[in-house]
Amino acid sequence: VTDRCTPRVPQMVLTDFITEGYLEEHIRQMRTLYADRQAALIEALRSEFPSFIEIESNDAGLHLVGRLPKHVDDKEISDQLAEHNIVALPLSFYAEHPLERGGLLLGYAGLPSEQIVETVRTMKDLLEPFLS
């Protein structure tokens, strides 16, 4: 309805892409890539923040939620990280009512595993004042 007629050539190319198995292969590769990146994030967070950020793996999505201790303001943590170009959105941003425990929404899709580990180390340095 919006374009009245999608051009045939792109439709034919997409049909071939799917029927010849390229889409399935791409999805398989991306699942492996993102699983590796998620594992790198979890391992780095558990290593650098063993009792400060609680995190668990998740089979869906490209983000994880890292729960913070009850006395920690997730917006303050997020703002501190943002000042150094680390995006970790506060979970409270998405809540309609105050949360019992704040958290951070941590994305991992756009960074190679090595950079994820490096970023978590930087986070530890930046958040040192909050860890006590």
mmCIF file with all atom_site columns, C-alpha atoms in Angstrom:
data_model
loop_
_atom_site.group_PDB
_atom_site.id
_atom_site.type_symbol
_atom_site.label_atom_id
_atom_site.label_alt_id
_atom_site.label_comp_id
_atom_site.label_asym_id
_atom_site.label_entity_id
_atom_site.label_seq_id
_atom_site.pdbx_PDB_ins_code
_atom_site.Cartn_x
_atom_site.Cartn_y
_atom_site.Cartn_z
_atom_site.occupancy
_atom_site.B_iso_or_equiv
_atom_site.pdbx_formal_charge
_atom_site.auth_seq_id
_atom_site.auth_comp_id
_atom_site.auth_asym_id
_atom_site.auth_atom_id
_atom_site.pdbx_PDB_model_num
ATOM 1   C CA . VAL A 1 1   ? 0.000  0.000   0.000  1.00 0.00 ? 1   VAL A CA 1
ATOM 2   C CA . THR A 1 2   ? 2.805  2.441   0.818  1.00 0.00 ? 2   THR A CA 1
ATOM 3   C CA . ASP A 1 3   ? 4.845  2.046   -2.335 1.00 0.00 ? 3   ASP A CA 1
ATOM 4   C CA . ARG A 1 4   ? 2.213  0.377   -4.564 1.00 0.00 ? 4   ARG A CA 1
ATOM 5   C CA . CYS A 1 5   ? 4.820  -1.904  -6.121 1.00 0.00 ? 5   CYS A CA 1
ATOM 6   C CA . THR A 1 6   ? 8.110  -3.064  -4.695 1.00 0.00 ? 6   THR A CA 1
ATOM 7   C CA . PRO A 1 7   ? 10.611 -3.469  -7.556 1.00 0.00 ? 7   PRO A CA 1
ATOM 8   C CA . ARG A 1 8   ? 10.915 -7.069  -8.752 1.00 0.00 ? 8   ARG A CA 1
ATOM 9   C CA . VAL A 1 9   ? 14.703 -7.287  -8.948 1.00 0.00 ? 9   VAL A CA 1
ATOM 10  C CA . PRO A 1 10  ? 15.320 -6.655  -5.224 1.00 0.00 ? 10  PRO A CA 1
ATOM 11  C CA . GLN A 1 11  ? 12.548 -9.151  -4.416 1.00 0.00 ? 11  GLN A CA 1
ATOM 12  C CA . MET A 1 12  ? 14.161 -11.756 -6.665 1.00 0.00 ? 12  MET A CA 1
ATOM 13  C CA . VAL A 1 13  ? 17.595 -11.180 -5.148 1.00 0.00 ? 13  VAL A CA 1
ATOM 14  C CA . LEU A 1 14  ? 16.188 -11.476 -1.628 1.00 0.00 ? 14  LEU A CA 1
ATOM 15  C CA . THR A 1 15  ? 14.352 -14.661 -2.606 1.00 0.00 ? 15  THR A CA 1
ATOM 16  C CA . ASP A 1 16  ? 17.600 -16.186 -3.861 1.00 0.00 ? 16  ASP A CA 1
ATOM 17  C CA . PHE A 1 17  ? 19.464 -14.999 -0.758 1.00 0.00 ? 17  PHE A CA 1
ATOM 18  C CA . ILE A 1 18  ? 16.951 -16.793 1.458  1.00 0.00 ? 18  ILE A CA 1
ATOM 19  C CA . THR A 1 19  ? 16.376 -19.961 -0.595 1.00 0.00 ? 19  THR A CA 1
ATOM 20  C CA . GLU A 1 20  ? 20.112 -20.539 -1.152 1.00 0.00 ? 20  GLU A CA 1
ATOM 21  C CA . GLY A 1 21  ? 20.704 -20.514 2.603  1.00 0.00 ? 21  GLY A CA 1
ATOM 22  C CA . TYR A 1 22  ? 22.651 -17.263 2.927  1.00 0.00 ? 22  TYR A CA 1
ATOM 23  C CA . LEU A 1 23  ? 20.205 -15.735 5.412  1.00 0.00 ? 23  LEU A CA 1
ATOM 24  C CA . GLU A 1 24  ? 20.336 -18.834 7.611  1.00 0.00 ? 24  GLU A CA 1
ATOM 25  C CA . GLU A 1 25  ? 24.141 -18.824 7.517  1.00 0.00 ? 25  GLU A CA 1
ATOM 26  C CA . HIS A 1 26  ? 24.233 -15.118 8.377  1.00 0.00 ? 26  HIS A CA 1
ATOM 27  C CA . ILE A 1 27  ? 21.928 -15.658 11.340 1.00 0.00 ? 27  ILE A CA 1
ATOM 28  C CA . ARG A 1 28  ? 24.089 -18.570 12.540 1.00 0.00 ? 28  ARG A CA 1
ATOM 29  C CA . GLN A 1 29  ? 27.243 -16.423 12.319 1.00 0.00 ? 29  GLN A CA 1
ATOM 30  C CA . MET A 1 30  ? 25.620 -13.511 14.140 1.00 0.00 ? 30  MET A CA 1
ATOM 31  C CA . ARG A 1 31  ? 24.356 -15.768 16.943 1.00 0.00 ? 31  ARG A CA 1
ATOM 32  C CA . THR A 1 32  ? 27.878 -17.067 17.481 1.00 0.00 ? 32  THR A CA 1
ATOM 33  C CA . LEU A 1 33  ? 29.404 -13.591 17.312 1.00 0.00 ? 33  LEU A CA 1
ATOM 34  C CA . TYR A 1 34  ? 26.917 -12.087 19.779 1.00 0.00 ? 34  TYR A CA 1
ATOM 35  C CA . ALA A 1 35  ? 27.135 -15.070 22.136 1.00 0.00 ? 35  ALA A CA 1
ATOM 36  C CA . ASP A 1 36  ? 30.913 -14.566 22.267 1.00 0.00 ? 36  ASP A CA 1
ATOM 37  C CA . ARG A 1 37  ? 30.500 -10.848 22.942 1.00 0.00 ? 37  ARG A CA 1
ATOM 38  C CA . GLN A 1 38  ? 27.916 -11.486 25.639 1.00 0.00 ? 38  GLN A CA 1
ATOM 39  C CA . ALA A 1 39  ? 30.220 -14.027 27.300 1.00 0.00 ? 39  ALA A CA 1
ATOM 40  C CA . ALA A 1 40  ? 33.096 -11.512 27.210 1.00 0.00 ? 40  ALA A CA 1
ATOM 41  C CA . LEU A 1 41  ? 30.896 -8.866  28.860 1.00 0.00 ? 41  LEU A CA 1
ATOM 42  C CA . ILE A 1 42  ? 29.686 -11.222 31.582 1.00 0.00 ? 42  ILE A CA 1
ATOM 43  C CA . GLU A 1 43  ? 33.167 -12.517 32.327 1.00 0.00 ? 43  GLU A CA 1
ATOM 44  C CA . ALA A 1 44  ? 34.654 -9.008  32.462 1.00 0.00 ? 44  ALA A CA 1
ATOM 45  C CA . LEU A 1 45  ? 31.876 -7.681  34.722 1.00 0.00 ? 45  LEU A CA 1
ATOM 46  C CA . ARG A 1 46  ? 32.108 -10.637 37.086 1.00 0.00 ? 46  ARG A CA 1
ATOM 47  C CA . SER A 1 47  ? 35.874 -10.224 37.230 1.00 0.00 ? 47  SER A CA 1
ATOM 48  C CA . GLU A 1 48  ? 35.959 -6.441  37.730 1.00 0.00 ? 48  GLU A CA 1
ATOM 49  C CA . PHE A 1 49  ? 32.720 -6.003  39.728 1.00 0.00 ? 49  PHE A CA 1
ATOM 50  C CA . PRO A 1 50  ? 32.207 -9.300  41.601 1.00 0.00 ? 50  PRO A CA 1
ATOM 51  C CA . SER A 1 51  ? 29.785 -7.892  44.166 1.00 0.00 ? 51  SER A CA 1
ATOM 52  C CA . PHE A 1 52  ? 28.768 -4.527  42.678 1.00 0.00 ? 52  PHE A CA 1
ATOM 53  C CA . ILE A 1 53  ? 27.057 -5.501  39.419 1.00 0.00 ? 53  ILE A CA 1
ATOM 54  C CA . GLU A 1 54  ? 24.892 -8.617  39.337 1.00 0.00 ? 54  GLU A CA 1
ATOM 55  C CA . ILE A 1 55  ? 24.498 -9.945  35.819 1.00 0.00 ? 55  ILE A CA 1
ATOM 56  C CA . GLU A 1 56  ? 23.174 -13.072 34.158 1.00 0.00 ? 56  GLU A CA 1
ATOM 57  C CA . SER A 1 57  ? 23.296 -14.302 30.597 1.00 0.00 ? 57  SER A CA 1
ATOM 58  C CA . ASN A 1 58  ? 20.247 -14.018 28.402 1.00 0.00 ? 58  ASN A CA 1
ATOM 59  C CA . ASP A 1 59  ? 19.430 -15.911 25.218 1.00 0.00 ? 59  ASP A CA 1
ATOM 60  C CA . ALA A 1 60  ? 17.529 -13.005 23.664 1.00 0.00 ? 60  ALA A CA 1
ATOM 61  C CA . GLY A 1 61  ? 18.481 -9.504  22.637 1.00 0.00 ? 61  GLY A CA 1
ATOM 62  C CA . LEU A 1 62  ? 21.753 -7.627  22.366 1.00 0.00 ? 62  LEU A CA 1
ATOM 63  C CA . HIS A 1 63  ? 21.768 -6.063  25.842 1.00 0.00 ? 63  HIS A CA 1
ATOM 64  C CA . LEU A 1 64  ? 22.048 -7.301  29.393 1.00 0.00 ? 64  LEU A CA 1
ATOM 65  C CA . VAL A 1 65  ? 20.782 -5.803  32.623 1.00 0.00 ? 65  VAL A CA 1
ATOM 66  C CA . GLY A 1 66  ? 23.359 -5.322  35.340 1.00 0.00 ? 66  GLY A CA 1
ATOM 67  C CA . ARG A 1 67  ? 21.672 -4.912  38.729 1.00 0.00 ? 67  ARG A CA 1
ATOM 68  C CA . LEU A 1 68  ? 23.287 -2.511  41.186 1.00 0.00 ? 68  LEU A CA 1
ATOM 69  C CA . PRO A 1 69  ? 23.213 -2.587  44.992 1.00 0.00 ? 69  PRO A CA 1
ATOM 70  C CA . LYS A 1 70  ? 20.104 -1.048  46.591 1.00 0.00 ? 70  LYS A CA 1
ATOM 71  C CA . HIS A 1 71  ? 21.892 2.053   47.859 1.00 0.00 ? 71  HIS A CA 1
ATOM 72  C CA . VAL A 1 72  ? 23.326 3.001   44.428 1.00 0.00 ? 72  VAL A CA 1
ATOM 73  C CA . ASP A 1 73  ? 21.611 5.506   42.108 1.00 0.00 ? 73  ASP A CA 1
ATOM 74  C CA . ASP A 1 74  ? 21.693 4.032   38.598 1.00 0.00 ? 74  ASP A CA 1
ATOM 75  C CA . LYS A 1 75  ? 21.230 7.449   36.974 1.00 0.00 ? 75  LYS A CA 1
ATOM 76  C CA . GLU A 1 76  ? 24.281 8.801   38.788 1.00 0.00 ? 76  GLU A CA 1
ATOM 77  C CA . ILE A 1 77  ? 26.331 5.796   37.640 1.00 0.00 ? 77  ILE A CA 1
ATOM 78  C CA . SER A 1 78  ? 25.064 6.168   34.079 1.00 0.00 ? 78  SER A CA 1
ATOM 79  C CA . ASP A 1 79  ? 25.884 9.888   34.053 1.00 0.00 ? 79  ASP A CA 1
ATOM 80  C CA . GLN A 1 80  ? 29.395 9.234   35.361 1.00 0.00 ? 80  GLN A CA 1
ATOM 81  C CA . LEU A 1 81  ? 30.023 6.711   32.587 1.00 0.00 ? 81  LEU A CA 1
ATOM 82  C CA . ALA A 1 82  ? 28.456 8.947   29.930 1.00 0.00 ? 82  ALA A CA 1
ATOM 83  C CA . GLU A 1 83  ? 30.958 11.685  30.762 1.00 0.00 ? 83  GLU A CA 1
ATOM 84  C CA . HIS A 1 84  ? 33.575 9.277   29.406 1.00 0.00 ? 84  HIS A CA 1
ATOM 85  C CA . ASN A 1 85  ? 31.554 8.157   26.370 1.00 0.00 ? 85  ASN A CA 1
ATOM 86  C CA . ILE A 1 86  ? 30.410 4.857   27.862 1.00 0.00 ? 86  ILE A CA 1
ATOM 87  C CA . VAL A 1 87  ? 26.721 4.281   27.235 1.00 0.00 ? 87  VAL A CA 1
ATOM 88  C CA . ALA A 1 88  ? 25.046 2.342   30.036 1.00 0.00 ? 88  ALA A CA 1
ATOM 89  C CA . LEU A 1 89  ? 21.488 3.561   30.372 1.00 0.00 ? 89  LEU A CA 1
ATOM 90  C CA . PRO A 1 90  ? 19.892 3.531   33.827 1.00 0.00 ? 90  PRO A CA 1
ATOM 91  C CA . LEU A 1 91  ? 17.231 0.896   34.251 1.00 0.00 ? 91  LEU A CA 1
ATOM 92  C CA . SER A 1 92  ? 15.143 3.408   36.194 1.00 0.00 ? 92  SER A CA 1
ATOM 93  C CA . PHE A 1 93  ? 14.743 5.352   32.918 1.00 0.00 ? 93  PHE A CA 1
ATOM 94  C CA . TYR A 1 94  ? 12.457 2.557   31.725 1.00 0.00 ? 94  TYR A CA 1
ATOM 95  C CA . ALA A 1 95  ? 10.479 2.178   34.952 1.00 0.00 ? 95  ALA A CA 1
ATOM 96  C CA . GLU A 1 96  ? 7.073  3.669   35.570 1.00 0.00 ? 96  GLU A CA 1
ATOM 97  C CA . HIS A 1 97  ? 7.516  3.423   39.359 1.00 0.00 ? 97  HIS A CA 1
ATOM 98  C CA . PRO A 1 98  ? 10.643 3.592   41.543 1.00 0.00 ? 98  PRO A CA 1
ATOM 99  C CA . LEU A 1 99  ? 12.672 0.392   41.443 1.00 0.00 ? 99  LEU A CA 1
ATOM 100 C CA . GLU A 1 100 ? 13.732 -1.561  44.491 1.00 0.00 ? 100 GLU A CA 1
ATOM 101 C CA . ARG A 1 101 ? 17.161 -1.876  42.881 1.00 0.00 ? 101 ARG A CA 1
ATOM 102 C CA . GLY A 1 102 ? 18.517 0.148   40.017 1.00 0.00 ? 102 GLY A CA 1
ATOM 103 C CA . GLY A 1 103 ? 20.537 -1.240  37.192 1.00 0.00 ? 103 GLY A CA 1
ATOM 104 C CA . LEU A 1 104 ? 22.256 -0.520  33.924 1.00 0.00 ? 104 LEU A CA 1
ATOM 105 C CA . LEU A 1 105 ? 21.265 -1.571  30.423 1.00 0.00 ? 105 LEU A CA 1
ATOM 106 C CA . LEU A 1 106 ? 24.510 -2.791  28.885 1.00 0.00 ? 106 LEU A CA 1
ATOM 107 C CA . GLY A 1 107 ? 24.781 -3.318  25.143 1.00 0.00 ? 107 GLY A CA 1
ATOM 108 C CA . TYR A 1 108 ? 27.439 -5.531  23.606 1.00 0.00 ? 108 TYR A CA 1
ATOM 109 C CA . ALA A 1 109 ? 26.535 -5.894  19.929 1.00 0.00 ? 109 ALA A CA 1
ATOM 110 C CA . GLY A 1 110 ? 28.589 -3.031  18.564 1.00 0.00 ? 110 GLY A CA 1
ATOM 111 C CA . LEU A 1 111 ? 31.924 -3.750  20.238 1.00 0.00 ? 111 LEU A CA 1
ATOM 112 C CA . PRO A 1 112 ? 34.486 -6.486  19.625 1.00 0.00 ? 112 PRO A CA 1
ATOM 113 C CA . SER A 1 113 ? 35.160 -8.691  22.661 1.00 0.00 ? 113 SER A CA 1
ATOM 114 C CA . GLU A 1 114 ? 38.563 -7.104  23.310 1.00 0.00 ? 114 GLU A CA 1
ATOM 115 C CA . GLN A 1 115 ? 37.009 -3.642  23.423 1.00 0.00 ? 115 GLN A CA 1
ATOM 116 C CA . ILE A 1 116 ? 34.257 -4.872  25.748 1.00 0.00 ? 116 ILE A CA 1
ATOM 117 C CA . VAL A 1 117 ? 36.880 -6.097  28.228 1.00 0.00 ? 117 VAL A CA 1
ATOM 118 C CA . GLU A 1 118 ? 38.803 -2.818  27.939 1.00 0.00 ? 118 GLU A CA 1
ATOM 119 C CA . THR A 1 119 ? 35.628 -0.764  28.471 1.00 0.00 ? 119 THR A CA 1
ATOM 120 C CA . VAL A 1 120 ? 34.691 -2.733  31.590 1.00 0.00 ? 120 VAL A CA 1
ATOM 121 C CA . ARG A 1 121 ? 38.172 -2.064  33.004 1.00 0.00 ? 121 ARG A CA 1
ATOM 122 C CA . THR A 1 122 ? 37.668 1.641   32.325 1.00 0.00 ? 122 THR A CA 1
ATOM 123 C CA . MET A 1 123 ? 34.279 1.443   34.029 1.00 0.00 ? 123 MET A CA 1
ATOM 124 C CA . LYS A 1 124 ? 35.934 -0.006  37.117 1.00 0.00 ? 124 LYS A CA 1
ATOM 125 C CA . ASP A 1 125 ? 38.373 2.919   37.282 1.00 0.00 ? 125 ASP A CA 1
ATOM 126 C CA . LEU A 1 126 ? 35.550 5.435   36.839 1.00 0.00 ? 126 LEU A CA 1
ATOM 127 C CA . LEU A 1 127 ? 33.261 3.828   39.396 1.00 0.00 ? 127 LEU A CA 1
ATOM 128 C CA . GLU A 1 128 ? 35.868 3.266   42.089 1.00 0.00 ? 128 GLU A CA 1
ATOM 129 C CA . PRO A 1 129 ? 34.287 5.920   44.377 1.00 0.00 ? 129 PRO A CA 1
ATOM 130 C CA . PHE A 1 130 ? 30.963 4.029   44.284 1.00 0.00 ? 130 PHE A CA 1
ATOM 131 C CA . LEU A 1 131 ? 32.434 0.630   45.126 1.00 0.00 ? 131 LEU A CA 1
ATOM 132 C CA . SER A 1 132 ? 32.936 1.210   48.838 1.00 0.00 ? 132 SER A CA 1
#
